[in-house]
Coordinates of C-alpha atoms in Angstrom, one line a residue:
M6 CA -124.5 56.3 -17.8
S7 CA -126.7 53.5 -19.1
S8 CA -130.4 53.5 -18.3
Q9 CA -131.6 50.4 -16.5
H10 CA -134.4 49.7 -19.0
E11 CA -133.0 51.2 -22.2
T12 CA -133.8 49.3 -25.4
L13 CA -130.7 47.5 -26.6
I14 CA -132.1 46.0 -29.8
E15 CA -135.4 46.0 -31.5
A16 CA -136.9 44.2 -34.5
K17 CA -139.7 46.2 -36.2
T18 CA -142.1 44.4 -38.6
V19 CA -139.3 42.1 -39.8
S20 CA -140.2 39.7 -42.6
I21 CA -138.0 37.3 -44.6
S22 CA -138.8 34.5 -47.0
H23 CA -136.7 31.5 -48.2
R24 CA -137.5 29.9 -51.6
G25 CA -140.9 31.4 -51.6
R26 CA -141.8 30.3 -48.1
A27 CA -142.4 32.9 -45.4
V28 CA -139.9 32.3 -42.5
L29 CA -140.8 35.4 -40.6
Q30 CA -143.8 37.6 -41.0
N31 CA -144.1 41.1 -39.5
V32 CA -142.2 40.2 -36.3
N33 CA -141.7 42.8 -33.6
M34 CA -139.6 42.2 -30.5
A35 CA -137.3 44.1 -28.3
V36 CA -134.7 43.4 -25.6
R37 CA -134.0 45.9 -22.9
R38 CA -131.1 46.2 -20.5
G39 CA -131.6 44.0 -17.4
E40 CA -134.2 41.9 -19.1
I41 CA -134.2 38.2 -20.1
V42 CA -136.3 37.6 -23.3
T43 CA -136.8 34.0 -24.5
L44 CA -137.8 32.8 -27.9
I45 CA -139.8 29.6 -28.0
G46 CA -141.5 27.8 -30.8
P47 CA -141.5 24.5 -32.8
N48 CA -138.7 23.5 -35.1
G49 CA -138.8 25.6 -38.3
A50 CA -140.5 28.4 -36.5
G51 CA -137.9 31.0 -37.5
K52 CA -136.2 31.4 -34.1
T53 CA -132.6 31.2 -35.3
T54 CA -133.4 33.2 -38.4
L55 CA -134.8 36.0 -36.2
V56 CA -131.7 36.0 -34.1
R57 CA -129.4 36.1 -37.2
V58 CA -131.4 39.0 -38.6
M59 CA -131.1 40.9 -35.2
L60 CA -127.4 40.2 -35.1
G61 CA -127.0 41.6 -38.7
L62 CA -125.9 38.2 -40.1
L63 CA -129.0 38.0 -42.3
K64 CA -130.8 40.8 -44.1
A65 CA -134.5 41.0 -43.8
D66 CA -136.7 41.4 -46.9
S67 CA -138.6 44.1 -45.1
G68 CA -138.7 45.8 -41.7
E69 CA -135.7 47.0 -39.7
V70 CA -133.6 46.3 -36.7
A71 CA -132.6 49.1 -34.4
R72 CA -129.5 48.7 -32.2
L73 CA -128.2 50.9 -29.4
P74 CA -125.2 52.8 -30.8
G75 CA -122.0 51.0 -29.8
L76 CA -123.9 47.9 -28.6
C77 CA -121.6 45.1 -27.6
I78 CA -122.9 41.6 -28.1
G79 CA -121.7 38.4 -26.6
Y80 CA -122.9 35.3 -28.5
M81 CA -123.0 31.8 -27.2
P82 CA -123.6 29.2 -30.0
Q83 CA -125.8 26.2 -29.6
H84 CA -122.7 23.9 -29.7
L85 CA -119.1 23.9 -30.8
T86 CA -117.4 20.9 -32.3
L87 CA -113.7 20.6 -31.7
S88 CA -111.4 18.1 -33.3
E89 CA -110.2 15.3 -31.0
N90 CA -106.7 15.7 -32.6
M91 CA -106.3 19.3 -31.5
P92 CA -105.5 19.4 -27.7
L93 CA -107.0 22.6 -26.4
T94 CA -107.2 23.7 -22.7
V95 CA -110.1 25.8 -21.4
M96 CA -107.7 28.7 -20.8
R97 CA -106.2 28.5 -24.3
F98 CA -109.7 28.3 -25.8
L99 CA -110.8 31.4 -24.0
A100 CA -107.6 33.3 -24.9
M101 CA -108.2 32.6 -28.6
A102 CA -111.4 34.6 -28.4
G103 CA -109.5 37.8 -27.4
N104 CA -110.5 40.0 -24.5
K105 CA -110.9 43.7 -24.9
S106 CA -113.0 44.3 -21.8
K107 CA -111.9 45.1 -18.2
L108 CA -112.9 41.6 -17.1
S109 CA -109.9 39.3 -16.5
M110 CA -110.0 35.7 -17.5
Q111 CA -109.8 34.8 -13.8
D112 CA -112.8 37.0 -13.0
V113 CA -114.9 35.2 -15.6
L114 CA -113.7 31.7 -14.6
Q115 CA -114.6 32.5 -11.0
E116 CA -118.0 34.0 -11.9
L117 CA -118.9 30.8 -13.7
D118 CA -117.5 28.5 -11.1
I119 CA -115.1 26.8 -13.5
E120 CA -111.7 27.9 -12.1
Q121 CA -110.7 24.3 -11.6
L122 CA -111.2 23.6 -15.3
A123 CA -108.7 26.2 -16.5
D124 CA -106.0 23.6 -17.6
Y125 CA -108.6 20.9 -18.5
P126 CA -108.8 19.8 -22.2
M127 CA -112.0 21.1 -23.9
Q128 CA -112.7 17.6 -25.3
R129 CA -113.0 16.1 -21.8
L130 CA -115.6 18.5 -20.4
S131 CA -119.1 17.3 -19.4
G132 CA -122.1 18.9 -21.2
G133 CA -122.7 21.4 -18.4
E134 CA -119.0 22.3 -18.1
H135 CA -118.7 22.8 -21.9
Q136 CA -121.7 25.1 -21.9
R137 CA -120.3 27.2 -19.1
V138 CA -117.0 27.6 -21.0
L139 CA -119.0 28.8 -24.1
L140 CA -120.8 31.2 -21.8
A141 CA -117.5 32.4 -20.3
R142 CA -116.3 33.2 -23.8
A143 CA -119.4 35.3 -24.5
L144 CA -119.1 37.0 -21.1
L145 CA -115.4 38.0 -21.7
R146 CA -116.6 40.7 -24.0
Q147 CA -118.5 42.2 -21.0
P148 CA -121.5 42.6 -23.4
D149 CA -124.5 44.8 -23.2
L150 CA -126.5 42.0 -24.7
L151 CA -125.9 38.2 -24.3
V152 CA -127.4 36.1 -27.1
L153 CA -127.7 32.4 -26.1
D154 CA -128.8 29.8 -28.6
E155 CA -130.1 26.7 -26.7
P156 CA -127.7 27.3 -23.8
V157 CA -128.6 24.1 -22.0
Q158 CA -128.1 21.8 -25.0
G159 CA -126.7 18.4 -23.9
V160 CA -127.0 19.2 -20.2
D161 CA -128.9 17.0 -17.8
V162 CA -131.9 18.4 -16.0
T163 CA -130.0 19.3 -12.7
G164 CA -127.3 21.1 -14.7
Q165 CA -130.0 22.9 -16.7
A166 CA -131.5 24.4 -13.6
A167 CA -128.1 25.5 -12.4
L168 CA -127.2 27.0 -15.8
Y169 CA -130.5 29.0 -15.9
N170 CA -129.9 30.3 -12.4
L171 CA -126.4 31.3 -13.5
I172 CA -127.7 33.2 -16.5
T173 CA -130.1 35.1 -14.2
R174 CA -127.2 35.9 -11.9
I175 CA -125.0 37.2 -14.7
R176 CA -127.9 39.5 -15.9
D177 CA -128.1 40.9 -12.4
R178 CA -124.4 41.2 -11.9
F179 CA -123.5 42.8 -15.2
N180 CA -126.9 44.6 -15.9
C181 CA -127.0 43.2 -19.4
G182 CA -129.9 42.1 -21.6
V183 CA -130.3 38.5 -22.5
L184 CA -131.9 37.1 -25.6
M185 CA -132.3 33.3 -25.5
I186 CA -133.6 30.6 -27.8
S187 CA -134.9 27.6 -25.9
H188 CA -136.9 24.4 -26.2
D189 CA -136.9 23.8 -22.4
L190 CA -140.4 25.1 -21.6
H191 CA -140.6 23.8 -18.1
L192 CA -137.4 25.4 -16.9
V193 CA -137.2 28.5 -19.1
M194 CA -140.6 29.8 -17.9
A195 CA -139.3 30.2 -14.4
N196 CA -136.1 31.9 -15.6
T197 CA -137.2 34.6 -18.0
D198 CA -139.0 38.0 -17.9
Q199 CA -140.6 38.0 -21.3
V200 CA -141.5 35.1 -23.6
L201 CA -142.1 35.4 -27.3
C202 CA -143.8 32.4 -28.9
L203 CA -142.8 32.2 -32.5
N204 CA -144.2 30.2 -35.4
N205 CA -143.1 32.2 -38.4
H206 CA -145.1 35.0 -36.8
V207 CA -145.5 36.1 -33.2
C208 CA -148.3 33.8 -31.8
C209 CA -148.2 35.4 -28.4
S210 CA -145.8 37.3 -26.1
G211 CA -145.5 38.6 -22.6
H212 CA -144.9 37.4 -19.1
P213 CA -144.4 33.6 -18.8
D214 CA -147.5 33.2 -16.6
S215 CA -149.8 34.8 -19.3
V216 CA -148.1 33.2 -22.3
S217 CA -148.4 29.7 -20.7
Q218 CA -152.2 30.2 -20.6
H219 CA -152.6 31.7 -24.0
P220 CA -154.6 29.6 -26.5
A221 CA -151.9 30.0 -29.2
Y222 CA -149.3 28.6 -26.9
L223 CA -151.5 25.7 -25.8
E224 CA -152.3 24.9 -29.4
L225 CA -148.6 24.8 -30.3
F226 CA -147.3 22.8 -27.3
G227 CA -150.4 21.0 -26.0
T228 CA -152.0 21.0 -22.6
A229 CA -149.6 18.3 -21.5
V230 CA -147.0 21.0 -20.8
Q231 CA -149.2 22.5 -18.1
A232 CA -148.5 19.5 -15.7
E233 CA -144.8 19.7 -16.6
L234 CA -144.7 23.5 -15.9
A235 CA -146.4 23.0 -12.5
I236 CA -143.5 20.8 -11.4
Y237 CA -140.8 23.4 -12.1
T238 CA -142.5 26.7 -11.3
H239 CA -143.0 26.2 -7.6
H240 CA -140.3 27.5 -5.3
H241 CA -137.5 25.3 -4.0
D242 CA -135.5 26.1 -0.9
H243 CA -132.4 24.9 -2.5
T244 CA -130.7 24.4 -5.9
H245 CA -127.9 22.3 -7.3
D246 CA -124.6 23.6 -8.5
I247 CA -122.7 22.5 -11.6
H248 CA -121.3 19.5 -9.7
G249 CA -124.7 18.4 -8.4
N250 CA -124.1 19.7 -4.9
V251 CA -127.0 21.2 -3.0
E252 CA -126.7 24.9 -2.3
S253 CA -129.3 27.1 -0.5
H254 CA -130.8 30.2 -2.2
H255 CA -129.2 32.6 0.1
Q256 CA -125.8 31.1 -0.7
E257 CA -126.5 31.5 -4.4
H258 CA -127.2 35.2 -4.1
D259 CA -123.9 35.9 -2.3
H260 CA -122.2 36.0 -5.7
G261 CA -124.3 38.9 -7.0

């Protein structure tokens, strides 16, 4: 039986250089079951490199990565380019990924509110729909750890909020850990448990409230983000779904 807060994956003093330039310097981070951890930082900060090292796709020059034995990882790429000349429905795309878990395709489509898109061509999906299908593909593995690289890429601000709410719901429903790379400071701060601010080394880390006040964070992102954060961190009595419809918070939790 899995422990609620067991450590799924942990980087210990990871360092890596590329052409003589330090990309990561003595980075420590961990993701536990039931926890959403978000990596933020400027372009070139080493966020993607750190995730690739943690996934075993890159070897660090020094340090180590410890993974829970038998850890199952579901990965959602930043984007996926499909040829316009290759007609591919959502259902066919998901079937190509294979499914070795107990979750059925129908379960996943229903969980992500995209049942109506099953026979839709991938090339005709909106930004938000496309990202939900990529998330569905990652979820089909019924992973212990979901790794999401810029999950709201190409999605409008209403769709972004809905997608972040969905990620939180998936974490609650499947009791998985989530490791996310994001640039969307204003929204991500309200939808994560731990933030790690990276600029080739760990500038600061911790709960979003403390990180957003940290001098290193403010130096990287500027005090202008404070006003932006204030807009999004207050509580709403409703949210919008993938289609832009208003749904109340108590309706939203009925899925969980």
